[in-house]
Coordinates of C-alpha atoms and ligand atoms in Angstrom, one line a residue:
Chain A
X1 CA -93.6 22.3 -23.6
X2 CA -91.5 20.9 -20.7
X3 CA -88.6 23.3 -21.4
X4 CA -90.8 26.3 -21.3
X5 CA -92.4 25.2 -18.0
X6 CA -89.0 24.7 -16.4
X7 CA -87.8 28.1 -17.4
X8 CA -87.6 30.7 -14.6
X9 CA -89.0 34.2 -15.3
X10 CA -86.4 36.5 -17.0
X11 CA -83.8 37.7 -14.5
X12 CA -84.2 41.2 -13.2
X13 CA -81.2 43.5 -12.8
X14 CA -81.2 45.9 -9.8
X15 CA -82.5 48.6 -12.0
X16 CA -85.5 46.4 -13.0
X17 CA -84.5 46.0 -16.6
X18 CA -85.1 42.7 -18.3
X19 CA -82.0 40.6 -19.3
X20 CA -82.5 39.4 -22.8
X21 CA -79.4 37.4 -23.3
X22 CA -77.2 35.9 -20.6
X23 CA -74.0 33.8 -21.1
X24 CA -72.5 32.1 -18.1
X25 CA -69.1 30.4 -18.5
X26 CA -70.0 29.2 -22.0
X27 CA -67.4 27.0 -23.6
X28 CA -67.3 25.2 -27.0
X29 CA -64.6 23.3 -28.9
X30 CA -64.7 21.8 -32.4
X31 CA -62.8 18.6 -32.1
X32 CA -59.5 19.8 -30.4
X33 CA -59.9 23.4 -31.3
X34 CA -61.2 25.5 -28.4
X35 CA -63.3 28.4 -29.7
X36 CA -65.0 29.6 -26.6
X37 CA -63.4 29.1 -23.2
X38 CA -65.7 30.5 -20.4
X39 CA -67.5 33.4 -22.0
X40 CA -69.9 35.4 -19.8
X41 CA -71.9 38.5 -20.5
X42 CA -75.5 39.9 -20.1
X43 CA -77.5 42.0 -22.4
X44 CA -80.4 44.1 -21.3
X45 CA -83.5 44.9 -23.3
X46 CA -83.1 47.8 -25.7
X47 CA -79.3 47.8 -25.3
X48 CA -76.6 47.0 -27.8
X49 CA -73.7 44.6 -27.6
X50 CA -70.9 45.0 -30.1
X51 CA -68.5 42.1 -30.5
X52 CA -65.1 42.7 -31.8
X53 CA -62.3 40.3 -32.4
X54 CA -60.0 38.8 -35.0
X55 CA -61.3 36.5 -37.7
X56 CA -61.9 33.1 -36.2
X57 CA -62.3 34.5 -32.6
X58 CA -65.7 32.9 -32.2
X59 CA -68.0 35.8 -32.9
X60 CA -70.3 34.0 -35.3
X61 CA -70.2 31.0 -33.0
X62 CA -71.7 33.2 -30.2
X63 CA -74.6 34.3 -32.4
X64 CA -75.3 30.7 -33.4
X65 CA -75.3 29.6 -29.8
X66 CA -77.8 32.3 -29.0
X67 CA -80.1 31.0 -31.7
X68 CA -79.6 27.4 -30.6
X69 CA -78.0 26.5 -33.9
X70 CA -75.0 25.3 -32.0
X71 CA -75.0 23.7 -28.6
X72 CA -72.2 24.8 -26.2
X73 CA -70.1 22.1 -24.5
X74 CA -70.5 23.8 -21.1
X75 CA -72.0 26.8 -19.4
X76 CA -75.5 28.3 -19.5
X77 CA -77.2 30.4 -22.1
X78 CA -80.5 32.1 -21.4
X79 CA -82.3 34.0 -24.1
X80 CA -85.5 35.8 -23.1
X81 CA -85.6 33.6 -20.1
X82 CA -85.3 30.3 -21.9
X83 CA -82.4 27.9 -21.3
X84 CA -81.4 27.5 -24.9
X85 CA -78.3 25.4 -24.0
X86 CA -80.5 22.4 -23.2
X87 CA -83.7 23.0 -25.2
X88 CA -84.6 20.5 -28.0
X89 CA -84.9 21.8 -31.5
X90 CA -88.7 21.8 -31.3
X91 CA -88.7 23.9 -28.2
X92 CA -86.2 26.3 -29.6
X93 CA -88.6 27.4 -32.4
X94 CA -90.6 29.4 -29.9
X95 CA -87.5 31.3 -28.7
X96 CA -86.4 31.9 -32.3
X97 CA -89.7 33.5 -33.0
X98 CA -88.5 36.6 -31.1
X99 CA -85.1 36.6 -32.7
X100 CA -83.9 37.8 -36.1
X101 CA -80.5 37.0 -37.5
X102 CA -78.5 38.6 -40.3
X103 CA -76.0 36.0 -41.4
X104 CA -72.5 36.8 -42.4
X105 CA -72.9 36.5 -46.1
X106 CA -76.6 37.1 -46.0
X107 CA -77.6 33.4 -46.5
X108 CA -80.5 34.4 -48.8
X109 CA -82.4 31.5 -50.3
X110 CA -81.1 31.3 -53.9
X111 CA -84.2 29.7 -55.2
X112 CA -86.6 32.4 -53.9
X113 CA -87.1 35.9 -55.1
X114 CA -86.1 38.9 -52.9
X115 CA -89.8 39.3 -51.9
X116 CA -90.2 35.7 -51.0
X117 CA -87.0 35.8 -49.0
X118 CA -88.2 38.8 -47.0
X119 CA -91.7 37.4 -46.5
X120 CA -90.4 33.8 -45.8
X121 CA -91.5 33.7 -42.2
X122 CA -94.9 35.3 -42.9
X123 CA -95.7 33.1 -45.9
X124 CA -94.1 29.7 -45.0
X125 CA -94.4 29.7 -41.2
X126 CA -97.2 32.1 -40.3
X127 CA -98.9 30.8 -43.5
X128 CA -100.3 34.2 -44.5
X129 CA -101.8 34.4 -48.0
X130 CA -99.4 36.2 -50.3
X131 CA -101.6 39.3 -50.6
X132 CA -101.7 39.8 -46.9
X133 CA -97.9 39.4 -46.5
X134 CA -97.2 41.7 -49.5
X135 CA -97.7 45.1 -47.7
X136 CA -95.3 44.1 -44.9
X137 CA -92.8 42.8 -47.5
X138 CA -93.0 46.1 -49.4
X139 CA -92.7 48.1 -46.1
X140 CA -89.5 46.4 -44.9
X141 CA -87.9 46.4 -48.4
X142 CA -88.7 50.1 -48.6
X143 CA -87.1 50.5 -45.2
X144 CA -83.8 49.2 -46.6
X145 CA -84.3 51.1 -49.9
X146 CA -84.8 48.1 -52.1
X147 CA -88.6 48.4 -52.8
X148 CA -88.0 48.1 -56.6
X149 CA -86.2 44.8 -56.2
X150 CA -89.1 42.7 -54.8
X151 CA -89.3 40.4 -57.8
X152 CA -85.6 40.0 -58.5
X153 CA -83.6 36.9 -57.7
X154 CA -80.8 37.1 -55.0
X155 CA -78.2 36.2 -57.7
X156 CA -79.0 39.5 -59.5
X157 CA -78.0 41.7 -56.5
X158 CA -74.8 43.3 -55.4
X159 CA -73.1 42.3 -52.1
X160 CA -74.5 45.4 -50.4
X161 CA -78.0 44.8 -51.7
X162 CA -77.9 41.2 -50.5
X163 CA -76.9 42.4 -47.1
X164 CA -79.8 44.8 -46.9
X165 CA -82.3 42.1 -48.1
X166 CA -80.9 39.9 -45.3
X167 CA -81.7 42.7 -42.8
X168 CA -85.1 43.1 -44.3
X169 CA -85.8 39.4 -43.9
X170 CA -84.6 39.4 -40.3
X171 CA -86.8 42.3 -39.3
X172 CA -89.9 41.4 -41.3
X173 CA -91.5 39.4 -38.4
X174 CA -90.8 42.1 -35.9
X175 CA -88.4 40.3 -33.6
X176 CA -87.5 41.7 -30.2
X177 CA -83.8 40.9 -30.6
X178 CA -81.7 41.3 -33.8
X179 CA -78.3 39.6 -34.3
X180 CA -76.1 41.1 -37.0
X181 CA -73.1 39.1 -38.2
X182 CA -70.7 41.6 -39.9
X183 CA -73.6 43.4 -41.7
X184 CA -71.3 46.1 -43.2
X185 CA -68.2 44.1 -44.2
X186 CA -67.4 44.6 -47.8
X187 CA -69.7 47.6 -48.2
X188 CA -68.6 51.1 -49.3
X189 CA -68.8 53.7 -46.5
X190 CA -72.0 55.3 -47.8
X191 CA -73.9 52.0 -48.0
X192 CA -72.4 50.9 -44.6
X193 CA -73.8 54.1 -43.0
X194 CA -77.3 53.4 -44.4
X195 CA -77.1 49.9 -42.9
X196 CA -75.9 51.3 -39.6
X197 CA -78.8 53.8 -39.6
X198 CA -81.2 50.9 -40.0
X199 CA -79.7 49.2 -36.9
X200 CA -79.9 52.4 -34.9
X201 CA -83.5 53.1 -36.1
X202 CA -84.6 49.6 -35.2
X203 CA -83.0 49.9 -31.8
X204 CA -84.1 53.4 -30.8
X205 CA -87.6 53.6 -32.4
X206 CA -88.7 50.0 -32.2
X207 CA -86.9 49.1 -29.0
X208 CA -85.1 46.2 -30.7
X209 CA -82.3 44.8 -28.6
X210 CA -79.2 44.4 -30.9
X211 CA -76.1 42.3 -31.0
X212 CA -73.6 43.5 -33.6
X213 CA -70.6 41.6 -34.7
X214 CA -68.2 43.6 -36.8
X215 CA -64.7 44.2 -37.9
X216 CA -65.3 47.8 -38.8
X217 CA -64.7 50.1 -35.9
X218 CA -66.0 53.0 -37.7
X219 CA -69.5 51.3 -37.9
X220 CA -69.2 50.0 -34.4
X221 CA -68.5 53.5 -32.9
X222 CA -71.2 55.1 -35.1
X223 CA -73.9 52.6 -33.9
X224 CA -72.8 53.1 -30.3
X225 CA -72.7 56.9 -30.3
X226 CA -75.6 57.9 -32.5
X227 CA -79.2 58.1 -31.6
X228 CA -82.3 58.1 -33.7
X229 CA -85.2 60.3 -32.7
X230 CA -88.5 61.1 -34.3
X231 CA -88.9 64.9 -34.6
X232 CA -91.9 66.5 -36.3
X233 CA -92.8 63.3 -38.1
X234 CA -89.4 62.5 -39.5
X235 CA -86.4 60.6 -38.1
X236 CA -83.2 62.4 -37.4
X237 CA -79.9 61.1 -36.2
X238 CA -77.9 63.0 -33.5
X239 CA -75.1 62.3 -31.1
X240 CA -76.4 60.1 -28.3
X241 CA -76.6 61.3 -24.7
X242 CA -74.1 59.9 -22.3
X243 CA -76.7 57.6 -20.7
X244 CA -77.8 56.4 -24.1
X245 CA -74.2 55.8 -25.3
X246 CA -73.6 53.7 -22.1
X247 CA -76.3 51.3 -23.3
X248 CA -73.9 50.2 -26.0
X249 CA -71.3 47.9 -24.7
X250 CA -68.2 46.5 -26.5
X251 CA -66.8 43.1 -26.0
X252 CA -63.5 42.1 -27.5
X253 CA -62.8 38.4 -27.8
X254 CA -59.3 36.9 -27.7
X255 CA -58.3 33.2 -27.4
X256 CA -61.8 32.2 -26.6
X257 CA -62.2 34.6 -23.7
X258 CA -63.6 38.1 -23.1
X259 CA -60.5 40.3 -23.4
X260 CA -62.2 43.7 -23.0
X261 CA -65.6 44.8 -21.9
X262 CA -66.8 48.4 -21.6
X263 CA -68.5 51.3 -23.4
X264 CA -67.1 53.2 -26.4
X265 CA -65.4 55.7 -24.2
X266 CA -63.6 53.0 -22.2
X267 CA -62.6 51.3 -25.4
X268 CA -61.1 54.5 -26.9
X269 CA -59.2 55.2 -23.7
X270 CA -58.0 51.6 -23.1
X271 CA -54.2 51.2 -22.7
X272 CA -54.2 47.4 -23.3
X273 CA -51.8 46.6 -26.1
X274 CA -54.0 44.1 -27.9
X275 CA -56.9 46.6 -27.9
X276 CA -54.6 49.3 -29.1
X277 CA -53.4 47.2 -32.0
X278 CA -56.9 46.4 -32.9
X279 CA -57.9 50.1 -32.8
X280 CA -55.0 51.3 -34.9
Chain B
X1 CA -56.9 3.8 -36.2
X2 CA -59.2 1.0 -37.4
X3 CA -61.4 1.3 -34.3
X4 CA -61.7 5.0 -34.9
X5 CA -62.7 4.5 -38.5
X6 CA -65.3 1.9 -37.4
X7 CA -66.6 4.3 -34.8
X8 CA -67.0 7.0 -37.4
X9 CA -68.9 4.6 -39.8
X10 CA -71.1 3.5 -36.9
X11 CA -71.9 7.1 -36.1
X12 CA -72.6 7.9 -39.7
X13 CA -75.1 4.9 -39.9
X14 CA -76.7 6.0 -36.6
X15 CA -77.2 9.6 -38.1
X16 CA -78.6 8.1 -41.3
X17 CA -81.1 6.0 -39.4
X18 CA -82.1 9.0 -37.3
X19 CA -82.7 11.0 -40.5
X20 CA -84.8 8.3 -42.0
X21 CA -86.9 8.1 -38.8
X22 CA -87.3 11.8 -38.7
X23 CA -88.3 11.9 -42.4
X24 CA -91.0 9.2 -42.0
X25 CA -92.2 11.0 -38.9
X26 CA -92.3 14.3 -40.8
X27 CA -94.4 12.7 -43.6
X28 CA -96.9 11.6 -41.0
X29 CA -97.4 14.9 -39.2
X30 CA -97.5 18.5 -40.4
X31 CA -96.7 21.2 -41.2
X32 CA -96.1 20.2 -44.8
X33 CA -94.6 22.5 -47.4
X34 CA -96.8 21.7 -50.3
X35 CA -95.1 24.0 -52.8
X36 CA -91.8 22.1 -52.2
X37 CA -93.5 18.8 -52.5
X38 CA -95.0 19.6 -55.9
X39 CA -91.7 21.1 -57.0
X40 CA -89.8 17.9 -56.1
X41 CA -92.3 15.6 -57.8
X42 CA -91.7 17.7 -60.9
X43 CA -87.9 17.7 -60.5
X44 CA -87.4 14.1 -59.6
X45 CA -90.3 12.5 -61.5
X46 CA -90.6 14.5 -64.8
X47 CA -87.0 15.5 -64.7
X48 CA -85.8 11.9 -64.8
X49 CA -88.2 10.8 -67.5
X50 CA -85.8 11.2 -70.5
X51 CA -82.9 9.3 -69.0
X52 CA -85.1 6.5 -67.7
X53 CA -86.8 6.1 -71.1
X54 CA -83.5 6.0 -73.0
X55 CA -81.9 3.5 -70.5
X56 CA -85.0 1.3 -70.6
X57 CA -85.2 1.2 -74.3
X58 CA -81.6 0.2 -75.0
X59 CA -81.6 -2.3 -72.1
X60 CA -84.7 -4.1 -73.5
X61 CA -83.2 -4.0 -77.0
X62 CA -79.8 -5.4 -75.9
X63 CA -81.6 -8.1 -73.8
X64 CA -83.5 -9.3 -76.8
X65 CA -80.3 -9.3 -78.9
X66 CA -78.3 -11.3 -76.3
X67 CA -81.0 -13.8 -75.3
X68 CA -82.0 -14.3 -78.9
X69 CA -78.5 -15.5 -79.6
X70 CA -78.4 -17.9 -76.6
X71 CA -82.0 -19.1 -77.2
X72 CA -81.0 -20.1 -80.8
X73 CA -78.7 -22.7 -79.4
X74 CA -81.7 -24.5 -78.0
X75 CA -84.0 -23.6 -80.9
X76 CA -86.0 -21.6 -78.5
X77 CA -85.9 -18.2 -80.2
X78 CA -89.7 -17.6 -79.9
X79 CA -89.3 -17.4 -76.1
X80 CA -87.3 -14.2 -76.3
X81 CA -90.3 -12.1 -75.1
X82 CA -90.5 -14.2 -71.9
X83 CA -86.9 -13.6 -71.0
X84 CA -87.1 -9.9 -71.8
X85 CA -90.1 -9.3 -69.7
X86 CA -89.0 -11.4 -66.8
X87 CA -85.5 -9.8 -66.6
X88 CA -86.8 -6.3 -67.2
X89 CA -89.7 -6.3 -64.7
X90 CA -88.0 -8.2 -61.9
X91 CA -84.4 -7.0 -62.1
X92 CA -83.1 -4.7 -64.7
X93 CA -85.9 -2.2 -64.7
X94 CA -85.7 -1.5 -61.0
X95 CA -81.9 -1.7 -60.7
X96 CA -81.1 0.4 -63.8
X97 CA -83.7 3.0 -62.9
X98 CA -82.3 3.0 -59.4
X99 CA -78.8 3.6 -60.7
X100 CA -79.9 6.4 -63.0
X101 CA -81.7 8.0 -60.1
X102 CA -78.7 7.6 -57.9
X103 CA -76.6 9.5 -60.5
X104 CA -79.1 12.1 -61.3
X105 CA -81.3 12.6 -58.2
X106 CA -78.9 11.5 -55.5
X107 CA -76.1 13.8 -56.7
X108 CA -78.5 16.7 -57.3
X109 CA -80.0 16.5 -53.8
X110 CA -76.5 16.3 -52.2
X111 CA -75.3 19.2 -54.2
X112 CA -78.3 21.4 -53.5
X113 CA -78.6 20.7 -49.8
X114 CA -74.8 20.7 -49.4
X115 CA -74.5 24.2 -50.9
X116 CA -77.3 25.4 -48.7
X117 CA -75.4 24.0 -45.7
X118 CA -72.1 25.7 -46.5
X119 CA -73.7 29.1 -47.2
X120 CA -75.7 29.0 -43.9
X121 CA -79.0 28.8 -45.7
X122 CA -80.0 25.7 -43.7
X123 CA -79.1 27.7 -40.5
X124 CA -81.2 30.6 -41.9
X125 CA -84.1 28.2 -42.3
X126 CA -83.8 27.1 -38.7
X127 CA -83.4 30.7 -37.5
X128 CA -86.6 31.5 -39.3
X129 CA -88.5 28.8 -37.5
X130 CA -88.4 26.1 -40.2
X131 CA -87.4 22.5 -39.5
X132 CA -85.1 21.6 -42.4
X133 CA -86.3 17.9 -42.3
X134 CA -89.8 19.0 -43.1
X135 CA -88.8 21.7 -45.6
X136 CA -86.0 19.9 -47.5
X137 CA -86.0 16.2 -46.7
X138 CA -89.7 15.3 -46.6
X139 CA -90.6 16.6 -50.1
X140 CA -87.7 14.8 -51.6
X141 CA -88.4 11.5 -49.8
X142 CA -92.1 11.7 -50.9
X143 CA -91.2 12.4 -54.5
X144 CA -88.4 9.9 -54.7
X145 CA -90.2 7.1 -53.0
X146 CA -93.4 7.5 -55.0
X147 CA -91.9 8.4 -58.4
X148 CA -89.3 5.6 -58.5
X149 CA -92.0 2.9 -59.0
X150 CA -93.7 5.0 -61.7
X151 CA -90.4 5.6 -63.5
X152 CA -89.6 1.9 -63.3
X153 CA -92.9 0.9 -64.8
X154 CA -92.1 3.3 -67.6
X155 CA -88.6 1.8 -68.0
X156 CA -90.1 -1.7 -68.1
X157 CA -92.6 -0.8 -70.7
X158 CA -90.2 1.0 -72.9
X159 CA -87.7 -1.9 -72.5
X160 CA -90.3 -4.4 -73.6
X161 CA -91.0 -2.2 -76.6
X162 CA -87.3 -2.1 -77.4
X163 CA -87.1 -5.8 -77.1
X164 CA -90.1 -6.1 -79.5
X165 CA -88.3 -4.0 -82.0
X166 CA -85.2 -6.2 -82.0
X167 CA -87.3 -9.4 -81.9
X168 CA -89.4 -8.6 -84.9
X169 CA -86.9 -6.7 -87.0
X170 CA -83.7 -8.5 -86.3
X171 CA -84.7 -11.9 -84.9
X172 CA -87.7 -12.2 -87.2
X173 CA -90.0 -13.4 -84.4
X174 CA -93.7 -12.9 -85.1
X175 CA -95.1 -9.9 -83.3
X176 CA -98.0 -11.8 -81.9
X177 CA -95.7 -14.5 -80.6
X178 CA -93.5 -11.9 -78.8
X179 CA -96.5 -10.4 -77.0
X180 CA -98.1 -13.7 -75.9
X181 CA -94.7 -14.8 -74.7
X182 CA -94.3 -11.6 -72.7
X183 CA -97.5 -12.2 -70.7
X184 CA -96.7 -15.9 -70.3
X185 CA -93.4 -15.0 -68.7
X186 CA -94.9 -12.8 -66.0
X187 CA -96.5 -13.8 -62.8
X188 CA -98.3 -11.6 -60.2
X189 CA -95.4 -12.1 -57.8
X190 CA -93.1 -10.6 -60.4
X191 CA -95.2 -7.5 -60.7
X192 CA -95.1 -7.1 -56.9
X193 CA -91.4 -7.5 -56.9
X194 CA -91.1 -5.0 -59.7
X195 CA -93.0 -2.4 -57.7
X196 CA -91.7 -3.0 -54.2
X197 CA -88.1 -2.8 -55.3
X198 CA -88.1 0.7 -56.7
X199 CA -90.2 1.9 -53.8
X200 CA -87.5 0.9 -51.4
X201 CA -84.6 1.9 -53.7
X202 CA -86.2 5.4 -54.2
X203 CA -86.3 5.9 -50.5
X204 CA -82.7 4.8 -50.1
X205 CA -81.4 7.0 -52.9
X206 CA -83.1 10.2 -51.7
X207 CA -82.4 9.7 -48.0
X208 CA -78.7 9.0 -48.9
X209 CA -78.6 12.2 -50.9
X210 CA -80.2 14.2 -48.1
X211 CA -78.0 12.7 -45.4
X212 CA -74.7 13.3 -47.3
X213 CA -75.9 16.9 -48.2
X214 CA -76.8 17.8 -44.7
X215 CA -73.5 16.7 -43.4
X216 CA -71.4 18.7 -45.9
X217 CA -68.5 20.6 -44.4
X218 CA -65.7 22.6 -45.9
X219 CA -67.1 25.1 -48.3
X220 CA -67.5 24.7 -52.0
X221 CA -64.9 22.0 -52.2
X222 CA -66.9 20.1 -49.6
X223 CA -70.0 20.3 -51.8
X224 CA -68.1 18.7 -54.7
X225 CA -66.9 15.9 -52.4
X226 CA -70.4 15.4 -51.0
X227 CA -71.9 15.1 -54.5
X228 CA -69.4 12.4 -55.5
X229 CA -69.9 10.6 -52.2
X230 CA -73.7 10.6 -52.6
X231 CA -73.5 9.0 -56.1
X232 CA -71.0 6.3 -55.0
X233 CA -72.9 5.5 -51.8
X234 CA -76.3 5.5 -53.4
X235 CA -75.2 3.4 -56.3
X236 CA -73.6 0.7 -54.1
X237 CA -76.7 0.8 -51.9
X238 CA -79.0 0.3 -54.9
X239 CA -77.1 -2.9 -55.9
X240 CA -76.8 -4.2 -52.3
X241 CA -80.4 -3.4 -51.3
X242 CA -81.7 -4.9 -54.5
X243 CA -80.0 -8.2 -53.5
X244 CA -81.5 -8.2 -50.1
X245 CA -85.0 -7.3 -51.2
X246 CA -84.9 -10.1 -53.8
X247 CA -83.8 -12.5 -51.2
X248 CA -86.5 -11.4 -48.8
X249 CA -89.3 -11.3 -51.3
X250 CA -88.4 -14.8 -52.6
X251 CA -89.1 -16.2 -49.1
X252 CA -92.1 -14.0 -48.5
X253 CA -94.2 -14.0 -51.7
X254 CA -93.0 -16.8 -53.9
Ligands
ADP1 N1 -69.0 23.8 -37.8 C1 -67.7 24.0 -37.5 N2 -66.8 22.9 -37.5 C2 -65.5 23.1 -37.1 N3 -65.0 24.3 -36.8 C3 -65.7 25.4 -36.9 C4 -67.1 25.3 -37.2 N4 -67.7 26.5 -37.1 C5 -66.7 27.3 -36.8 N5 -65.5 26.7 -36.6 C6 -64.2 27.2 -36.2 O1 -64.4 28.0 -35.1 C7 -63.6 29.2 -35.1 C8 -64.5 30.4 -34.8 O2 -65.4 30.6 -35.9 P1 -66.3 31.8 -36.0 O3 -67.2 31.9 -34.8 O4 -67.0 31.7 -37.3 O5 -65.3 33.0 -36.1 P2 -65.5 34.6 -36.4 O6 -65.1 35.3 -35.1 O7 -64.6 34.9 -37.5 O8 -67.0 34.7 -36.7 C9 -62.9 29.2 -36.4 O9 -61.6 28.8 -36.2 C10 -63.6 28.2 -37.2 O10 -62.8 27.6 -38.1
MG2 MG1 -67.8 35.2 -38.4

């Protein structure tokens, strides 16, 4: 693969952590409409990036650029060391193998059962026989509390259930990076918290790097300030240490640019008028 | 304004050709999604059987009725079988089957793929490491291209039977006379033409449906528009491509 050979090794930060995603002056316009206008950020392994912004601010677009589903007009995008902004579709498949995406409305395959959706990558791409994939499918469906729904069709599920199946599908092949596009929008607070807990668990226990796009500040702050730890064989959630909480960074987009960047504390204390209206 | 529209059309054609090339390439090299291939043969092949049989039957019957009337003016009524078989096999079988497939299969493909595009399912496929061309386009192209000739042969056969019914019952032509006249009217070249045409038309119909579906934008409304476009474009393509193949085959094999 020429693209892979040309890729330099993952950039190292001073602390020695691996940069998983790096945007450098990324811009994109649809016809005349500028959606991204010079966006830069980096995300380190095991950390969390939370994207906030009004509807149409370009949040979903950023996730699609990371996956290589959209090509930026300008700038550079590195994902796990690979320059996805100029990789061909065939070369992107290798990068996508390490990524999992939860699409905004779930994007479940209507024609497949819940189990086939969740096991899609294992069955269709890794070409595992169904009986070998089944334990993993059951495991991840159990993880999101939908073990009993394995043989249902997506059309029989509620909105929240569809969202959880989408998370199960994204995590089934054990990706290193998970991208969540508004995973809790439209869910009741109880269900939203269970989804948030999954995100935290995957991050803290499986060391999955996360990018979370959300409108809901409650969920954003919860994910940023809670920590999952295994204690005596069971998983408990507790307030994160300051160091841990600093690993979650917020980015607020406005008019195609990064309007605010900082941790949960800095966001709460911000005096910027646009940030304040967004928080209130 | 006009140059911009021309540019758009040119771009569209370029995209279409690119899709066709990718599809043919995808057929030649794996990975293949066998489950989808079998499913599409079932949906496109078996699923179109009823409509093709009905169209074929009534076309053959009306052909016999019309030509019988004309042939009477020359006292040539016994030749009705010859006209039915020649028109059916060379022209009406392929074209009418093509039009039926454009309406049924072309629209179905555009609607199905179009709704997958607007709900991000195609993006989800790509995110999960699947090439949508191999997963969605290749199975449909295989099924459409290989099943169109089969369906056409069925339409031809049923049409000739429809013609026989009218010839014997209404026109009072002897059954044996009809059947001998059928075989006398057909040459090997006609059979080739009758098979090559639907092969090409099948390819054109499904690739048009896939192309229009994959380029759907604008939510649910967009899916409706794509479906209509697919039928219109595929139907016009059937008639136009039929003309050019006929022209080409006349110089090549006759
Ligand atoms: N394929 C596309 N074609 C044209 N415009 C698009 C396309 N995808 C997104 N847009 C536009 O880009 C802007 C940003 O979209 P998006 O990233 O989905 O916003 P959000 O922050 O709500 O997720 C929106 O104004 C949207 O209309
Ligand atoms: Mg969005």
